[in-house]
mmCIF file of C-alpha atoms in Angstrom:
data_model
loop_
_atom_site.group_PDB
_atom_site.id
_atom_site.type_symbol
_atom_site.label_atom_id
_atom_site.label_comp_id
_atom_site.label_asym_id
_atom_site.label_seq_id
_atom_site.Cartn_x
_atom_site.Cartn_y
_atom_site.Cartn_z
ATOM 1 C CA UNK A 110 161.570 -12.223 -2.237
ATOM 2 C CA UNK A 111 157.941 -11.502 -1.856
ATOM 3 C CA UNK A 112 157.841 -13.239 1.413
ATOM 4 C CA UNK A 113 160.162 -10.865 3.147
ATOM 5 C CA UNK A 114 158.081 -8.083 1.776
ATOM 6 C CA UNK A 115 155.017 -9.732 3.327
ATOM 7 C CA UNK A 116 156.847 -10.167 6.559
ATOM 8 C CA UNK A 117 157.993 -6.537 6.345
ATOM 9 C CA UNK A 118 154.423 -5.521 5.766
ATOM 10 C CA UNK A 119 153.362 -7.640 8.705
ATOM 11 C CA UNK A 120 156.051 -6.219 10.818
ATOM 12 C CA UNK A 121 155.097 -2.748 9.668
ATOM 13 C CA UNK A 122 151.582 -3.551 10.533
ATOM 14 C CA UNK A 123 152.502 -4.941 13.973
ATOM 15 C CA UNK A 124 154.057 -1.672 15.065
ATOM 16 C CA UNK A 125 150.965 -0.067 13.839
ATOM 17 C CA UNK A 126 149.072 -1.954 16.431
ATOM 18 C CA UNK A 127 150.920 -0.220 19.272
ATOM 19 C CA UNK A 128 149.882 2.911 17.491
ATOM 20 C CA UNK A 129 146.504 2.641 19.116
ATOM 21 C CA UNK A 130 148.466 2.051 22.218
ATOM 22 C CA UNK A 131 150.533 4.966 21.210
ATOM 23 C CA UNK A 132 147.318 6.771 20.660
ATOM 24 C CA UNK A 133 147.324 6.037 24.275
ATOM 25 C CA UNK A 134 149.284 9.257 24.776
ATOM 26 C CA UNK A 135 146.117 10.796 23.613
ATOM 27 C CA UNK A 136 144.350 8.517 25.962
ATOM 28 C CA UNK A 137 146.746 9.436 28.782
ATOM 29 C CA UNK A 138 145.946 12.943 27.931
ATOM 30 C CA UNK A 139 142.313 12.009 28.517
ATOM 31 C CA UNK A 140 143.227 10.013 31.525
ATOM 32 C CA UNK A 141 145.039 13.110 32.886
ATOM 33 C CA UNK A 142 141.807 14.943 32.582
ATOM 34 C CA UNK A 143 140.043 12.150 34.482
ATOM 35 C CA UNK A 144 141.947 12.751 37.676
ATOM 36 C CA UNK A 145 141.270 16.471 37.301
ATOM 37 C CA UNK A 146 137.835 16.248 38.954
ATOM 38 C CA UNK A 147 139.394 14.812 42.119
ATOM 39 C CA UNK A 148 141.599 17.916 42.241
ATOM 40 C CA UNK A 149 138.783 20.164 43.312
ATOM 41 C CA UNK A 150 137.629 17.469 45.647
ATOM 42 C CA UNK A 151 140.058 18.487 48.496
ATOM 43 C CA UNK A 152 138.093 21.813 48.637
ATOM 44 C CA UNK A 153 135.006 20.238 50.138
ATOM 45 C CA UNK A 154 136.972 17.810 52.202
ATOM 46 C CA UNK A 155 138.201 20.423 54.687
ATOM 47 C CA UNK A 156 134.552 21.482 55.041
ATOM 48 C CA UNK A 157 133.457 18.076 56.127
ATOM 49 C CA UNK A 158 134.803 18.551 59.759
ATOM 50 C CA UNK A 159 133.212 21.972 59.751
ATOM 51 C CA UNK A 160 129.790 20.630 58.832
ATOM 52 C CA UNK A 161 129.798 17.869 61.385
ATOM 53 C CA UNK A 162 129.829 20.155 64.420
ATOM 54 C CA UNK A 163 127.085 22.232 62.876
ATOM 55 C CA UNK A 164 124.854 19.097 62.491
ATOM 56 C CA UNK A 165 125.816 18.133 66.029
ATOM 57 C CA UNK A 166 124.914 21.510 67.454
ATOM 58 C CA UNK A 167 121.638 21.805 65.432
ATOM 59 C CA UNK A 168 119.945 19.707 68.195
ATOM 60 C CA UNK A 169 121.120 22.199 70.757
ATOM 61 C CA UNK A 170 119.811 25.101 68.689
ATOM 62 C CA UNK A 171 116.238 23.705 68.641
ATOM 63 C CA UNK A 172 116.294 22.589 72.307
ATOM 64 C CA UNK A 173 113.562 24.124 74.365
ATOM 65 C CA UNK A 174 114.681 25.166 77.769
ATOM 66 C CA UNK A 175 111.339 26.221 79.046
ATOM 67 C CA UNK A 176 107.744 26.162 77.781
ATOM 68 C CA UNK A 177 104.885 27.977 79.550
ATOM 69 C CA UNK A 178 101.707 26.093 78.953
ATOM 70 C CA UNK A 179 97.997 26.955 79.553
ATOM 71 C CA UNK A 180 95.066 24.670 78.653
ATOM 72 C CA UNK A 181 91.399 25.689 78.273
ATOM 73 C CA UNK A 182 88.380 23.363 78.313
ATOM 74 C CA UNK A 183 84.916 24.179 77.288
ATOM 75 C CA UNK A 184 82.603 23.671 80.311
ATOM 76 C CA UNK A 185 78.918 24.569 80.114
ATOM 77 C CA UNK A 186 79.434 26.470 76.962
ATOM 78 C CA UNK A 187 82.209 28.625 78.306
ATOM 79 C CA UNK A 188 86.006 28.337 77.906
ATOM 80 C CA UNK A 189 87.529 27.766 81.314
ATOM 81 C CA UNK A 190 91.281 27.625 82.088
ATOM 82 C CA UNK A 191 92.399 24.568 83.967
ATOM 83 C CA UNK A 192 94.258 25.051 87.276
ATOM 84 C CA UNK A 193 97.924 24.454 87.591
ATOM 85 C CA UNK A 194 97.453 21.340 89.662
ATOM 86 C CA UNK A 195 95.109 19.832 87.122
ATOM 87 C CA UNK A 196 97.666 20.643 84.358
ATOM 88 C CA UNK A 197 100.435 18.978 86.298
ATOM 89 C CA UNK A 198 98.311 15.845 86.602
ATOM 90 C CA UNK A 199 97.517 15.906 82.935
ATOM 91 C CA UNK A 200 101.194 16.275 82.053
ATOM 92 C CA UNK A 201 102.120 13.454 84.419
ATOM 93 C CA UNK A 202 99.517 11.282 82.674
ATOM 94 C CA UNK A 203 100.804 12.251 79.244
ATOM 95 C CA UNK A 204 104.329 11.529 80.341
ATOM 96 C CA UNK A 205 103.357 8.046 81.380
ATOM 97 C CA UNK A 206 101.236 7.357 78.335
ATOM 98 C CA UNK A 207 103.800 8.542 75.763
ATOM 99 C CA UNK A 208 107.013 7.832 77.629
ATOM 100 C CA UNK A 209 108.171 11.456 77.459
ATOM 101 C CA UNK A 210 111.059 12.414 79.651
ATOM 102 C CA UNK A 211 110.332 15.832 81.063
ATOM 103 C CA UNK A 212 113.081 17.446 83.164
ATOM 104 C CA UNK A 213 110.988 19.679 85.483
ATOM 105 C CA UNK A 214 107.378 20.989 85.785
ATOM 106 C CA UNK A 215 106.588 24.086 87.817
ATOM 107 C CA UNK A 216 103.020 25.219 88.406
ATOM 108 C CA UNK A 217 101.835 28.821 88.789
ATOM 109 C CA UNK A 218 98.462 28.710 90.490
ATOM 110 C CA UNK A 219 97.946 32.471 90.241
ATOM 111 C CA UNK A 220 97.938 32.457 86.478
ATOM 112 C CA UNK A 221 96.742 28.853 85.949
ATOM 113 C CA UNK A 222 99.961 27.896 84.020
ATOM 114 C CA UNK A 223 102.679 25.448 84.179
ATOM 115 C CA UNK A 224 106.312 25.811 83.007
ATOM 116 C CA UNK A 225 107.951 22.746 81.476
ATOM 117 C CA UNK A 226 111.698 22.367 81.182
ATOM 118 C CA UNK A 227 113.768 20.120 78.901
ATOM 119 C CA UNK A 228 111.531 19.530 75.880
ATOM 120 C CA UNK A 229 112.470 19.590 72.238
ATOM 121 C CA UNK A 230 110.200 20.417 69.317
ATOM 122 C CA UNK A 231 109.145 16.801 68.710
ATOM 123 C CA UNK A 232 108.268 16.283 72.378
ATOM 124 C CA UNK A 233 106.169 19.430 72.358
ATOM 125 C CA UNK A 234 104.154 18.080 69.385
ATOM 126 C CA UNK A 235 103.638 14.780 71.257
ATOM 127 C CA UNK A 236 102.510 16.582 74.378
ATOM 128 C CA UNK A 237 100.031 18.803 72.426
ATOM 129 C CA UNK A 238 98.524 15.690 70.793
ATOM 130 C CA UNK A 239 98.044 14.003 74.074
ATOM 131 C CA UNK A 240 96.490 17.053 75.711
ATOM 132 C CA UNK A 241 94.088 17.463 72.871
ATOM 133 C CA UNK A 242 92.801 13.995 73.630
ATOM 134 C CA UNK A 243 91.448 15.363 76.899
ATOM 135 C CA UNK A 244 89.195 17.820 74.940
ATOM 136 C CA UNK A 245 91.498 20.610 75.935
ATOM 137 C CA UNK A 246 92.833 23.552 73.911
ATOM 138 C CA UNK A 247 96.495 23.812 74.848
ATOM 139 C CA UNK A 248 98.358 27.045 73.933
ATOM 140 C CA UNK A 249 101.834 28.196 74.908
ATOM 141 C CA UNK A 250 102.070 31.599 76.640
ATOM 142 C CA UNK A 251 105.889 31.731 76.330
ATOM 143 C CA UNK A 252 108.543 29.631 74.696
ATOM 144 C CA UNK A 253 112.309 30.227 75.160
ATOM 145 C CA UNK A 254 114.903 28.465 73.091
ATOM 146 C CA UNK A 255 118.585 28.371 74.002
ATOM 147 C CA UNK A 256 121.263 26.168 72.594
ATOM 148 C CA UNK A 257 125.006 25.859 73.045
ATOM 149 C CA UNK A 258 125.783 27.675 69.773
ATOM 150 C CA UNK A 259 123.290 30.416 70.434
ATOM 151 C CA UNK A 260 124.362 30.803 74.060
ATOM 152 C CA UNK A 261 127.994 31.048 73.021
ATOM 153 C CA UNK A 262 127.380 33.678 70.412
ATOM 154 C CA UNK A 263 125.216 35.693 72.752
ATOM 155 C CA UNK A 264 127.798 35.538 75.583
ATOM 156 C CA UNK A 265 130.534 36.652 73.178
ATOM 157 C CA UNK A 266 128.481 39.522 71.675
ATOM 158 C CA UNK A 267 127.151 40.483 75.090
ATOM 159 C CA UNK A 268 130.728 40.756 76.510
ATOM 160 C CA UNK A 269 131.797 42.958 73.610
ATOM 161 C CA UNK A 270 128.713 45.156 74.041
ATOM 162 C CA UNK A 271 129.320 45.602 77.744
ATOM 163 C CA UNK A 272 132.984 46.419 77.355
ATOM 164 C CA UNK A 273 132.411 48.926 74.538
ATOM 165 C CA UNK A 274 129.446 50.548 76.335
ATOM 166 C CA UNK A 275 131.485 51.019 79.493
ATOM 167 C CA UNK A 276 134.318 52.513 77.438
ATOM 168 C CA UNK A 277 131.814 54.837 75.745
ATOM 169 C CA UNK A 278 130.297 55.912 79.059
ATOM 170 C CA UNK A 279 133.788 56.676 80.576
ATOM 171 C CA UNK A 280 134.782 58.617 77.584
ATOM 172 C CA UNK A 281 131.563 60.716 77.420
ATOM 173 C CA UNK A 282 131.585 61.495 81.140
ATOM 174 C CA UNK A 283 135.328 62.237 80.978
ATOM 175 C CA UNK A 284 134.779 64.785 78.233
ATOM 176 C CA UNK A 285 131.651 66.238 79.937
ATOM 177 C CA UNK A 286 133.167 66.705 83.358
ATOM 178 C CA UNK A 287 136.826 67.198 82.353
ATOM 179 C CA UNK A 288 138.097 64.382 84.516
ATOM 180 C CA UNK A 289 138.319 60.647 84.025
ATOM 181 C CA UNK A 290 137.528 59.899 87.701
ATOM 182 C CA UNK A 291 133.856 60.838 87.013
ATOM 183 C CA UNK A 292 133.522 58.241 84.330
ATOM 184 C CA UNK A 293 135.205 55.521 86.366
ATOM 185 C CA UNK A 294 132.984 56.217 89.452
ATOM 186 C CA UNK A 295 129.842 56.121 87.281
ATOM 187 C CA UNK A 296 130.815 52.732 85.780
ATOM 188 C CA UNK A 297 131.674 51.261 89.218
ATOM 189 C CA UNK A 298 128.128 52.260 90.346
ATOM 190 C CA UNK A 299 126.596 50.656 87.206
ATOM 191 C CA UNK A 300 128.480 47.405 87.798
ATOM 192 C CA UNK A 301 127.361 47.478 91.456
ATOM 193 C CA UNK A 302 123.617 47.911 90.371
ATOM 194 C CA UNK A 303 123.715 45.022 87.852
ATOM 195 C CA UNK A 304 125.510 42.617 90.181
ATOM 196 C CA UNK A 305 123.134 43.269 93.096
ATOM 197 C CA UNK A 306 120.132 42.778 90.882
ATOM 198 C CA UNK A 307 121.667 39.615 89.419
ATOM 199 C CA UNK A 308 122.286 38.353 92.990
ATOM 200 C CA UNK A 309 118.558 39.045 93.823
ATOM 201 C CA UNK A 310 117.477 36.944 90.873
ATOM 202 C CA UNK A 311 119.812 34.143 91.894
ATOM 203 C CA UNK A 312 118.594 34.269 95.550
ATOM 204 C CA UNK A 313 114.922 34.141 94.418
ATOM 205 C CA UNK A 314 115.400 30.430 93.761
ATOM 206 C CA UNK A 315 115.925 29.801 97.502
ATOM 207 C CA UNK A 316 113.473 32.457 98.833
ATOM 208 C CA UNK A 317 110.656 31.864 96.329
ATOM 209 C CA UNK A 318 108.520 29.975 98.744
ATOM 210 C CA UNK A 319 109.233 32.151 101.784
ATOM 211 C CA UNK A 320 108.707 35.485 100.034
ATOM 212 C CA UNK A 321 105.817 34.128 97.834
ATOM 213 C CA UNK A 322 107.710 35.060 94.654
ATOM 214 C CA UNK A 323 108.656 33.041 91.612
ATOM 215 C CA UNK A 324 111.939 31.253 90.937
ATOM 216 C CA UNK A 325 113.224 33.795 88.394
ATOM 217 C CA UNK A 326 115.874 32.953 85.781
ATOM 218 C CA UNK A 327 117.959 34.856 83.293
ATOM 219 C CA UNK A 328 115.847 35.468 80.159
ATOM 220 C CA UNK A 329 115.421 38.157 77.533
ATOM 221 C CA UNK A 330 112.990 40.205 79.650
ATOM 222 C CA UNK A 331 115.625 40.201 82.533
ATOM 223 C CA UNK A 332 118.384 41.350 80.150
ATOM 224 C CA UNK A 333 116.083 44.119 79.029
ATOM 225 C CA UNK A 334 115.535 45.072 82.658
ATOM 226 C CA UNK A 335 119.336 45.166 83.197
ATOM 227 C CA UNK A 336 119.680 47.680 80.302
ATOM 228 C CA UNK A 337 116.886 49.758 81.756
ATOM 229 C CA UNK A 338 118.514 49.709 85.182
ATOM 230 C CA UNK A 339 121.890 50.878 83.629
ATOM 231 C CA UNK A 340 120.208 53.863 81.933
ATOM 232 C CA UNK A 341 118.194 54.831 84.962
ATOM 233 C CA UNK A 342 121.129 54.588 87.405
ATOM 234 C CA UNK A 343 123.495 56.450 85.073
ATOM 235 C CA UNK A 344 120.942 59.306 84.821
ATOM 236 C CA UNK A 345 120.712 59.552 88.588
ATOM 237 C CA UNK A 346 124.543 59.505 89.027
ATOM 238 C CA UNK A 347 125.086 62.206 86.358
ATOM 239 C CA UNK A 348 122.549 64.530 88.154
ATOM 240 C CA UNK A 349 124.664 64.242 91.417
ATOM 241 C CA UNK A 350 127.922 64.680 89.466
ATOM 242 C CA UNK A 351 126.564 67.744 87.712
ATOM 243 C CA UNK A 352 125.862 69.370 91.024
ATOM 244 C CA UNK A 353 129.340 68.429 92.187
ATOM 245 C CA UNK A 354 130.773 70.210 89.254
ATOM 246 C CA UNK A 355 128.683 73.360 90.045
ATOM 247 C CA UNK A 356 129.707 73.313 93.725
ATOM 248 C CA UNK A 357 133.350 72.756 92.869
ATOM 249 C CA UNK A 358 133.577 75.751 90.553
ATOM 250 C CA UNK A 359 137.145 76.441 89.474
ATOM 251 C CA UNK A 360 138.644 74.398 92.343
ATOM 252 C CA UNK A 361 140.721 71.554 91.035
ATOM 253 C CA UNK A 362 140.160 69.495 94.263
ATOM 254 C CA UNK A 363 137.070 67.622 95.146
ATOM 255 C CA UNK A 364 136.415 67.472 98.915
ATOM 256 C CA UNK A 365 133.959 65.486 101.083
ATOM 257 C CA UNK A 366 132.221 68.729 101.941
ATOM 258 C CA UNK A 367 131.547 69.427 98.234
ATOM 259 C CA UNK A 368 130.089 65.902 97.720
ATOM 260 C CA UNK A 369 128.005 66.261 100.903
ATOM 261 C CA UNK A 370 126.505 69.591 99.795
ATOM 262 C CA UNK A 371 125.869 68.170 96.251
ATOM 263 C CA UNK A 372 124.158 65.073 97.468
ATOM 264 C CA UNK A 373 121.918 67.010 99.896
ATOM 265 C CA UNK A 374 120.865 69.440 97.236
ATOM 266 C CA UNK A 375 119.789 66.671 94.940
ATOM 267 C CA UNK A 376 118.425 64.231 97.472
ATOM 268 C CA UNK A 377 114.844 65.277 97.365
ATOM 269 C CA UNK A 378 114.757 65.179 93.569
ATOM 270 C CA UNK A 379 116.368 61.728 93.644
ATOM 271 C CA UNK A 380 113.969 60.240 96.197
ATOM 272 C CA UNK A 381 110.823 61.699 94.555
ATOM 273 C CA UNK A 382 111.820 60.358 91.076
ATOM 274 C CA UNK A 383 112.715 56.990 92.494
ATOM 275 C CA UNK A 384 109.527 56.590 94.463
ATOM 276 C CA UNK A 385 107.411 57.516 91.394
ATOM 277 C CA UNK A 386 109.350 55.021 89.255
ATOM 278 C CA UNK A 387 109.139 52.391 91.995
ATOM 279 C CA UNK A 388 105.397 52.718 92.227
ATOM 280 C CA UNK A 389 104.991 52.078 88.475
ATOM 281 C CA UNK A 390 107.233 48.996 88.355
ATOM 282 C CA UNK A 391 105.691 47.585 91.509
ATOM 283 C CA UNK A 392 102.212 47.910 89.846
ATOM 284 C CA UNK A 393 103.621 46.118 86.856
ATOM 285 C CA UNK A 394 104.881 43.276 89.052
ATOM 286 C CA UNK A 395 101.637 42.755 90.943
ATOM 287 C CA UNK A 396 99.000 43.103 88.172
ATOM 288 C CA UNK A 397 101.049 42.923 84.972
ATOM 289 C CA UNK A 398 100.803 39.152 84.582
ATOM 290 C CA UNK A 399 103.323 36.408 84.589
ATOM 291 C CA UNK A 400 104.794 37.393 81.212
ATOM 292 C CA UNK A 401 106.575 40.438 82.692
ATOM 293 C CA UNK A 402 107.092 39.211 86.279
ATOM 294 C CA UNK A 403 110.738 38.694 85.792
ATOM 295 C CA UNK A 404 111.167 42.033 84.057
ATOM 296 C CA UNK A 405 109.260 43.909 86.704
ATOM 297 C CA UNK A 406 111.019 42.124 89.614
ATOM 298 C CA UNK A 407 114.422 43.054 88.277
ATOM 299 C CA UNK A 408 113.282 46.680 87.839
ATOM 300 C CA UNK A 409 112.024 46.862 91.352
ATOM 301 C CA UNK A 410 115.401 45.709 92.691
ATOM 302 C CA UNK A 411 117.284 47.884 90.255
ATOM 303 C CA UNK A 412 115.439 51.119 91.010
ATOM 304 C CA UNK A 413 116.019 50.676 94.795
ATOM 305 C CA UNK A 414 119.741 49.775 94.182
ATOM 306 C CA UNK A 415 120.267 52.463 91.672
ATOM 307 C CA UNK A 416 118.901 55.112 93.887
ATOM 308 C CA UNK A 417 121.320 54.479 96.799
ATOM 309 C CA UNK A 418 124.278 53.652 94.585
ATOM 310 C CA UNK A 419 124.425 57.173 93.056
ATOM 311 C CA UNK A 420 124.708 58.443 96.687
ATOM 312 C CA UNK A 421 126.580 55.738 98.558
ATOM 313 C CA UNK A 422 128.682 54.180 95.733
ATOM 314 C CA UNK A 423 129.326 56.691 93.014
ATOM 315 C CA UNK A 424 130.039 59.711 95.220
ATOM 316 C CA UNK A 425 132.477 57.916 97.606
ATOM 317 C CA UNK A 426 134.268 56.337 94.683
ATOM 318 C CA UNK A 427 134.676 59.806 93.121
ATOM 319 C CA UNK A 428 136.105 61.139 96.361
ATOM 320 C CA UNK A 429 138.521 58.155 96.649
ATOM 321 C CA UNK A 430 139.763 58.682 93.043
ATOM 322 C CA UNK A 431 140.383 62.409 93.637
ATOM 323 C CA UNK A 432 141.964 62.053 97.069
ATOM 324 C CA UNK A 433 145.475 63.332 97.135
ATOM 325 C CA UNK A 434 148.151 60.891 98.039
#
């Protein structure tokens, strides 16, 4: 009789052993908390594809499109700038010595500088170290960095800025002259001025040698010149339009005779102002140094184009928009 009790006790103890296993429900509760950390893991996982393009485009962001270099050497106790031809030879030697792959090198004999295209930051450091070996003191007059990401953002923001600025110009001139045709004609003249100046910069690549000018490219100084041209040309156009409004008086119709009288009455003022401005920007171009050559060149073209556009583009466009059908 005692044996069954023992067996019963053993049996009762045996189910107690699963109890730790049954304590497993407590353990499953803990195990349930273990998978919990993976639950927030899906949050960074969608970010992984977003980070990869950023890392891929970081190289584009630091890419140097152009570097303007000048090197000085101490000769007979004085610092002397090396000529562009000597610099090109030194860069070729450095390229051969270090294995650098330089896209393009352009020399500027007037300012004793060279412009190097297609270098990144590490290659610039290598080039500096190699030039220092020649007892030279290299320093960079101008460095411009453009990458795919930066260029895309600049293009997007620039497009928005142009669209909104044109809308603002049209709205203001519409309210000022009580007719939307004035605003549209002014914007047409502005677009004409910028496109012609942009074409001149593009053509400079092919006429650089013949006209003894540089091969200009779109840069921040050129963009600043475009904005200056827009402001200058718009001011000239509004002067003509203001005289048109005075000549028109209370007449609702704008005729060719009205425009002709308005242009003739403002012609001397327009020419004198433009010639004065042209003299200043031409001086900047010839003696201002290479740093502002592109800016001054764009202004020279823009002042000339803006002067005739207010007469031969804006005024005919205004007449065309007000012509009765």
